[in-house]
Amino acid sequence: THFGYQEVPETEKEHLVKGVFSSVAGKYDLMNDLMSLGVHRLWKRFTVDLARPRPGQRVLDLAGGTGDLAAAIYPRIKPNGSIVVSDINPEMLAVGENRLADRGIIAGVEFVEANAEELPFPDREFDLVTLAFGIRNMTHPERALKEIHRVLKTGGRALILEFSHPRWPGLQSIYDLYSFKLLPRIGELVARDRDSYQYLVESIRRFPDQETFKMMMEEAGLERVDVFNLSGGIVALHRGFRM
Ligand code: SAM
């Protein structure tokens, strides 16, 4: 039929688009593994453990493009829980959607293109909000924090994972060597993109330290905020509650 004929090029295009996104995701994952020596998987696992998702909960994963956290959270909230994966970048969202579909996770997951600084969700919608390695790149992180507080239910929790500032004595100099010498070189070799990885290093430097970020969360209205330094503070996990 006429419609049948039209459907063929659509399907082919979808197929191609998926291929492109998978190759981007593949490189992204490889870079994450190389840069963190595989440890980002442990940081994310720790985050999900502290998030303590429970069956039936409604969860929002902000800047969740890769789908990593959603894939780990989903098995703990089913059968009647639901998760919204939200990201400002539609291509990253497509990556996450494919990854979750590959793992057979389709029902109960929604993908929403949105700026975390201006969320299209009602007040008090979620039991849990997670945000991994996304807030550092936001223009107004304090707005995103206010939005997180707004969409949380009373008693709901927010988990924010981000690069931070090393706390172990001696670690700083090794970390400097790694981030200023080695990392841009890895970026050049693997992604052919030295500048992006240079930018990455600088954005980590500029991002507020553990105590400052804790204060920012408190200013946004989150309470009982505590900080977990991971890998000596190279990464910090902040947890806060809406009371
Ligand atoms: N959370 C995922 C993870 O840990 O694997 C992805 C982290 S990735 C380094 C950063 C993500 O933040 C990207 O997908 C990017 O599109 C998203 N992002 C950046 N600014 C954003 C904003 N203002 N609102 C929502 N997402 C944003």
Coordinates of C-alpha atoms and ligand atoms in Angstrom, one line a residue:
T1 CA 0.0 0.0 0.0
H2 CA 0.9 3.6 -0.2
F3 CA 1.5 3.8 3.6
G4 CA 3.5 0.6 3.5
Y5 CA 5.7 2.1 0.9
Q6 CA 6.3 5.2 3.0
E7 CA 7.1 3.3 6.1
V8 CA 10.2 1.6 4.5
P9 CA 12.4 4.7 4.3
E10 CA 11.3 5.8 7.8
T11 CA 12.4 2.5 9.3
E12 CA 15.7 2.6 7.4
K13 CA 16.3 6.1 8.7
E14 CA 15.5 5.1 12.2
H15 CA 17.9 2.2 11.9
L16 CA 20.7 4.5 10.6
V17 CA 20.0 7.0 13.3
K18 CA 20.2 4.3 16.0
G19 CA 23.5 3.1 14.5
V20 CA 25.0 6.6 14.7
F21 CA 23.9 7.0 18.3
S22 CA 25.2 3.6 19.3
S23 CA 28.6 4.5 18.0
V24 CA 28.6 7.8 19.9
A25 CA 27.5 5.9 23.1
G26 CA 30.2 3.3 22.5
K27 CA 32.9 5.9 22.4
Y28 CA 31.4 7.8 25.4
D29 CA 31.5 4.6 27.5
L30 CA 35.0 3.8 26.4
M31 CA 36.1 7.3 27.4
N32 CA 34.3 7.0 30.8
D33 CA 36.0 3.8 31.5
L34 CA 39.5 5.0 30.4
M35 CA 39.2 8.3 32.2
S36 CA 38.1 6.8 35.5
L37 CA 39.9 3.5 35.0
G38 CA 36.6 1.8 35.1
V39 CA 35.8 3.2 38.6
H40 CA 32.8 5.3 37.4
R41 CA 30.8 2.0 37.5
L42 CA 31.6 1.7 41.2
W43 CA 30.7 5.4 41.9
K44 CA 27.3 4.8 40.2
R45 CA 26.7 1.6 42.1
F46 CA 27.4 3.4 45.3
T47 CA 25.0 6.2 44.3
V48 CA 22.2 3.7 43.6
D49 CA 22.8 1.9 46.9
L50 CA 22.5 5.2 48.8
A51 CA 19.4 6.2 46.8
R52 CA 17.7 3.1 48.1
P53 CA 15.1 2.8 45.4
R54 CA 12.1 0.7 46.5
P55 CA 9.3 -1.0 44.7
G56 CA 6.6 1.3 43.5
Q57 CA 8.6 4.5 43.7
R58 CA 8.6 7.3 41.1
V59 CA 12.1 8.3 40.2
L60 CA 13.6 11.0 38.1
D61 CA 17.1 10.7 36.7
L62 CA 18.3 14.1 35.5
A63 CA 20.9 14.5 32.8
G64 CA 20.4 10.8 32.5
G65 CA 21.4 10.5 28.9
T66 CA 23.5 7.4 29.0
G67 CA 20.7 5.5 30.9
D68 CA 23.3 4.0 33.3
L69 CA 21.6 5.0 36.6
A70 CA 18.1 4.2 35.2
A71 CA 19.3 0.7 34.3
A72 CA 20.6 0.1 37.8
I73 CA 17.6 1.7 39.5
Y74 CA 14.8 0.1 37.5
P75 CA 15.1 -3.5 38.8
R76 CA 14.6 -2.1 42.3
I77 CA 11.4 -0.1 41.7
K78 CA 9.5 -2.7 39.6
P79 CA 6.9 -4.0 39.2
N80 CA 4.8 -0.9 39.7
G81 CA 7.5 1.9 40.0
S82 CA 8.3 4.2 37.2
I83 CA 11.3 6.2 36.2
V84 CA 11.7 9.3 34.1
V85 CA 15.0 9.8 32.3
S86 CA 15.5 13.4 31.4
D87 CA 18.2 15.1 29.5
I88 CA 18.6 18.4 27.6
N89 CA 20.2 16.6 24.7
P90 CA 17.9 14.5 22.5
E91 CA 20.8 12.5 21.0
M92 CA 21.9 11.5 24.5
L93 CA 18.4 10.5 25.4
A94 CA 18.2 8.3 22.3
V95 CA 21.4 6.6 23.5
G96 CA 19.8 5.9 26.9
E97 CA 16.6 4.7 25.3
N98 CA 18.5 2.2 23.1
R99 CA 20.6 1.0 26.0
L100 CA 17.6 0.4 28.2
A101 CA 15.6 -1.3 25.4
D102 CA 18.7 -3.6 24.8
R103 CA 18.3 -4.7 28.4
G104 CA 14.6 -5.3 28.0
I105 CA 13.7 -2.3 30.0
I106 CA 10.8 -0.5 28.3
A107 CA 7.7 -0.4 30.3
G108 CA 7.8 2.0 33.2
V109 CA 10.5 4.2 31.7
E110 CA 9.8 7.5 30.1
F111 CA 12.2 9.8 28.3
V112 CA 11.7 13.5 28.6
E113 CA 13.8 16.2 26.8
A114 CA 14.2 19.0 29.3
N115 CA 16.5 21.5 30.8
A116 CA 17.1 20.6 34.5
E117 CA 17.0 24.3 35.3
E118 CA 13.3 24.4 34.2
L119 CA 11.6 21.1 34.7
P120 CA 8.3 20.3 33.1
F121 CA 7.1 18.3 36.1
P122 CA 4.6 19.1 38.8
D123 CA 5.6 19.9 42.4
R124 CA 6.1 16.9 44.7
E125 CA 6.1 14.3 41.9
F126 CA 9.1 12.1 42.8
D127 CA 10.3 9.9 45.6
L128 CA 13.9 10.1 44.3
V129 CA 15.9 12.4 42.1
T130 CA 19.3 11.3 40.8
L131 CA 21.8 13.4 38.9
A132 CA 25.2 12.0 37.9
F133 CA 28.0 14.1 36.2
G134 CA 25.5 16.6 34.8
I135 CA 25.3 19.6 37.2
R136 CA 28.9 20.7 36.6
N137 CA 28.0 21.7 33.0
M138 CA 24.8 23.5 33.8
T139 CA 24.7 27.3 33.4
H140 CA 22.8 27.9 36.7
P141 CA 23.3 24.9 39.0
E142 CA 21.4 26.7 41.8
R143 CA 18.3 26.7 39.6
A144 CA 18.6 23.0 38.9
L145 CA 18.9 22.4 42.7
K146 CA 15.7 24.5 43.3
E147 CA 13.9 22.5 40.7
I148 CA 15.1 19.2 42.3
H149 CA 13.7 20.4 45.6
R150 CA 10.4 21.5 44.0
V151 CA 9.7 18.2 42.3
L152 CA 10.6 16.0 45.3
K153 CA 7.9 14.7 47.6
T154 CA 8.2 15.3 51.3
G155 CA 10.6 12.7 52.6
G156 CA 12.0 12.3 49.1
R157 CA 15.8 12.3 48.5
A158 CA 18.2 13.7 46.0
L159 CA 21.5 12.1 45.1
I160 CA 24.0 14.2 43.2
L161 CA 27.2 12.6 41.9
E162 CA 29.9 14.9 40.5
F163 CA 33.6 15.4 40.2
S164 CA 34.9 17.2 43.2
H165 CA 38.2 18.1 45.0
P166 CA 40.7 15.5 46.2
R167 CA 40.9 15.2 50.0
W168 CA 43.6 12.7 50.6
P169 CA 47.0 14.3 51.3
G170 CA 49.3 13.6 48.4
L171 CA 46.5 12.8 46.0
Q172 CA 46.2 16.3 44.6
S173 CA 49.6 16.2 42.9
I174 CA 49.0 12.8 41.4
Y175 CA 45.6 14.0 40.3
D176 CA 47.0 17.1 38.7
L177 CA 49.6 15.1 36.8
Y178 CA 46.8 12.8 35.6
S179 CA 44.4 15.5 34.7
F180 CA 46.7 18.0 33.1
K181 CA 49.1 15.7 31.3
L182 CA 47.6 12.3 30.8
L183 CA 43.9 12.9 30.4
P184 CA 44.1 15.4 27.5
R185 CA 46.4 13.0 25.8
I186 CA 44.0 10.1 26.2
G187 CA 41.3 12.4 24.9
E188 CA 43.4 13.1 21.8
L189 CA 44.2 9.5 21.1
V190 CA 40.9 7.9 21.8
A191 CA 38.3 10.6 20.9
R192 CA 40.6 12.8 18.7
D193 CA 39.4 15.6 20.8
R194 CA 42.0 17.1 23.1
D195 CA 40.2 20.4 23.6
S196 CA 37.0 18.8 25.0
Y197 CA 39.1 16.9 27.6
Q198 CA 41.0 20.0 28.4
Y199 CA 37.7 21.7 29.0
L200 CA 36.6 18.8 31.1
V201 CA 39.6 19.2 33.4
E202 CA 39.0 23.0 33.7
S203 CA 35.3 22.6 34.5
I204 CA 36.2 20.2 37.3
R205 CA 38.6 22.7 38.7
R206 CA 36.0 25.5 38.7
F207 CA 33.2 23.4 40.2
P208 CA 32.5 24.2 43.9
D209 CA 34.2 22.0 46.5
Q210 CA 32.3 19.6 48.8
E211 CA 31.4 22.1 51.5
T212 CA 30.3 24.8 49.0
F213 CA 28.1 22.5 47.1
K214 CA 26.6 21.2 50.3
M215 CA 25.7 24.8 51.2
M216 CA 24.2 25.3 47.7
M217 CA 21.9 22.3 48.2
E218 CA 20.9 23.7 51.6
E219 CA 20.1 27.1 50.1
A220 CA 17.9 25.3 47.6
G221 CA 15.9 24.0 50.5
L222 CA 17.3 20.5 50.8
E223 CA 17.9 19.3 54.3
R224 CA 20.1 16.8 56.2
V225 CA 22.6 17.1 53.4
D226 CA 25.6 14.9 53.7
V227 CA 28.6 14.3 51.6
F228 CA 30.4 11.0 50.7
N229 CA 33.8 11.4 49.2
L230 CA 34.6 8.7 46.7
S231 CA 38.1 7.8 45.6
G232 CA 39.5 10.3 48.0
G233 CA 37.2 13.1 46.9
I234 CA 38.0 12.9 43.2
V235 CA 34.2 12.4 43.1
A236 CA 31.7 13.4 45.7
L237 CA 28.2 12.1 46.3
H238 CA 25.9 14.6 47.9
R239 CA 22.6 13.4 49.5
G240 CA 19.8 15.6 50.6
F241 CA 16.2 15.3 51.6
R242 CA 13.0 17.4 51.2
M243 CA 11.5 17.5 54.7
Ligands
SAM1 N1 24.2 10.9 33.9 C1 24.9 10.2 32.8 C2 26.0 9.4 33.4 O1 26.5 9.6 34.5 O2 26.4 8.4 32.7 C3 25.4 11.2 31.8 C4 26.4 12.2 32.2 S1 27.0 13.2 30.9 C5 28.7 13.5 31.3 C6 26.3 14.8 31.1 C7 24.9 14.9 30.6 O3 24.3 16.1 31.1 C8 24.7 15.0 29.1 O4 23.9 13.9 28.7 C9 24.1 16.3 28.9 O5 23.3 16.4 27.8 C10 23.4 16.6 30.2 N2 23.1 18.0 30.5 C11 23.9 19.1 30.4 N3 23.3 20.2 30.8 C12 22.0 19.9 31.1 C13 20.9 20.6 31.5 N4 20.9 21.9 31.7 N5 19.7 19.9 31.8 C14 19.7 18.6 31.6 N6 20.7 17.9 31.2 C15 21.9 18.5 30.9

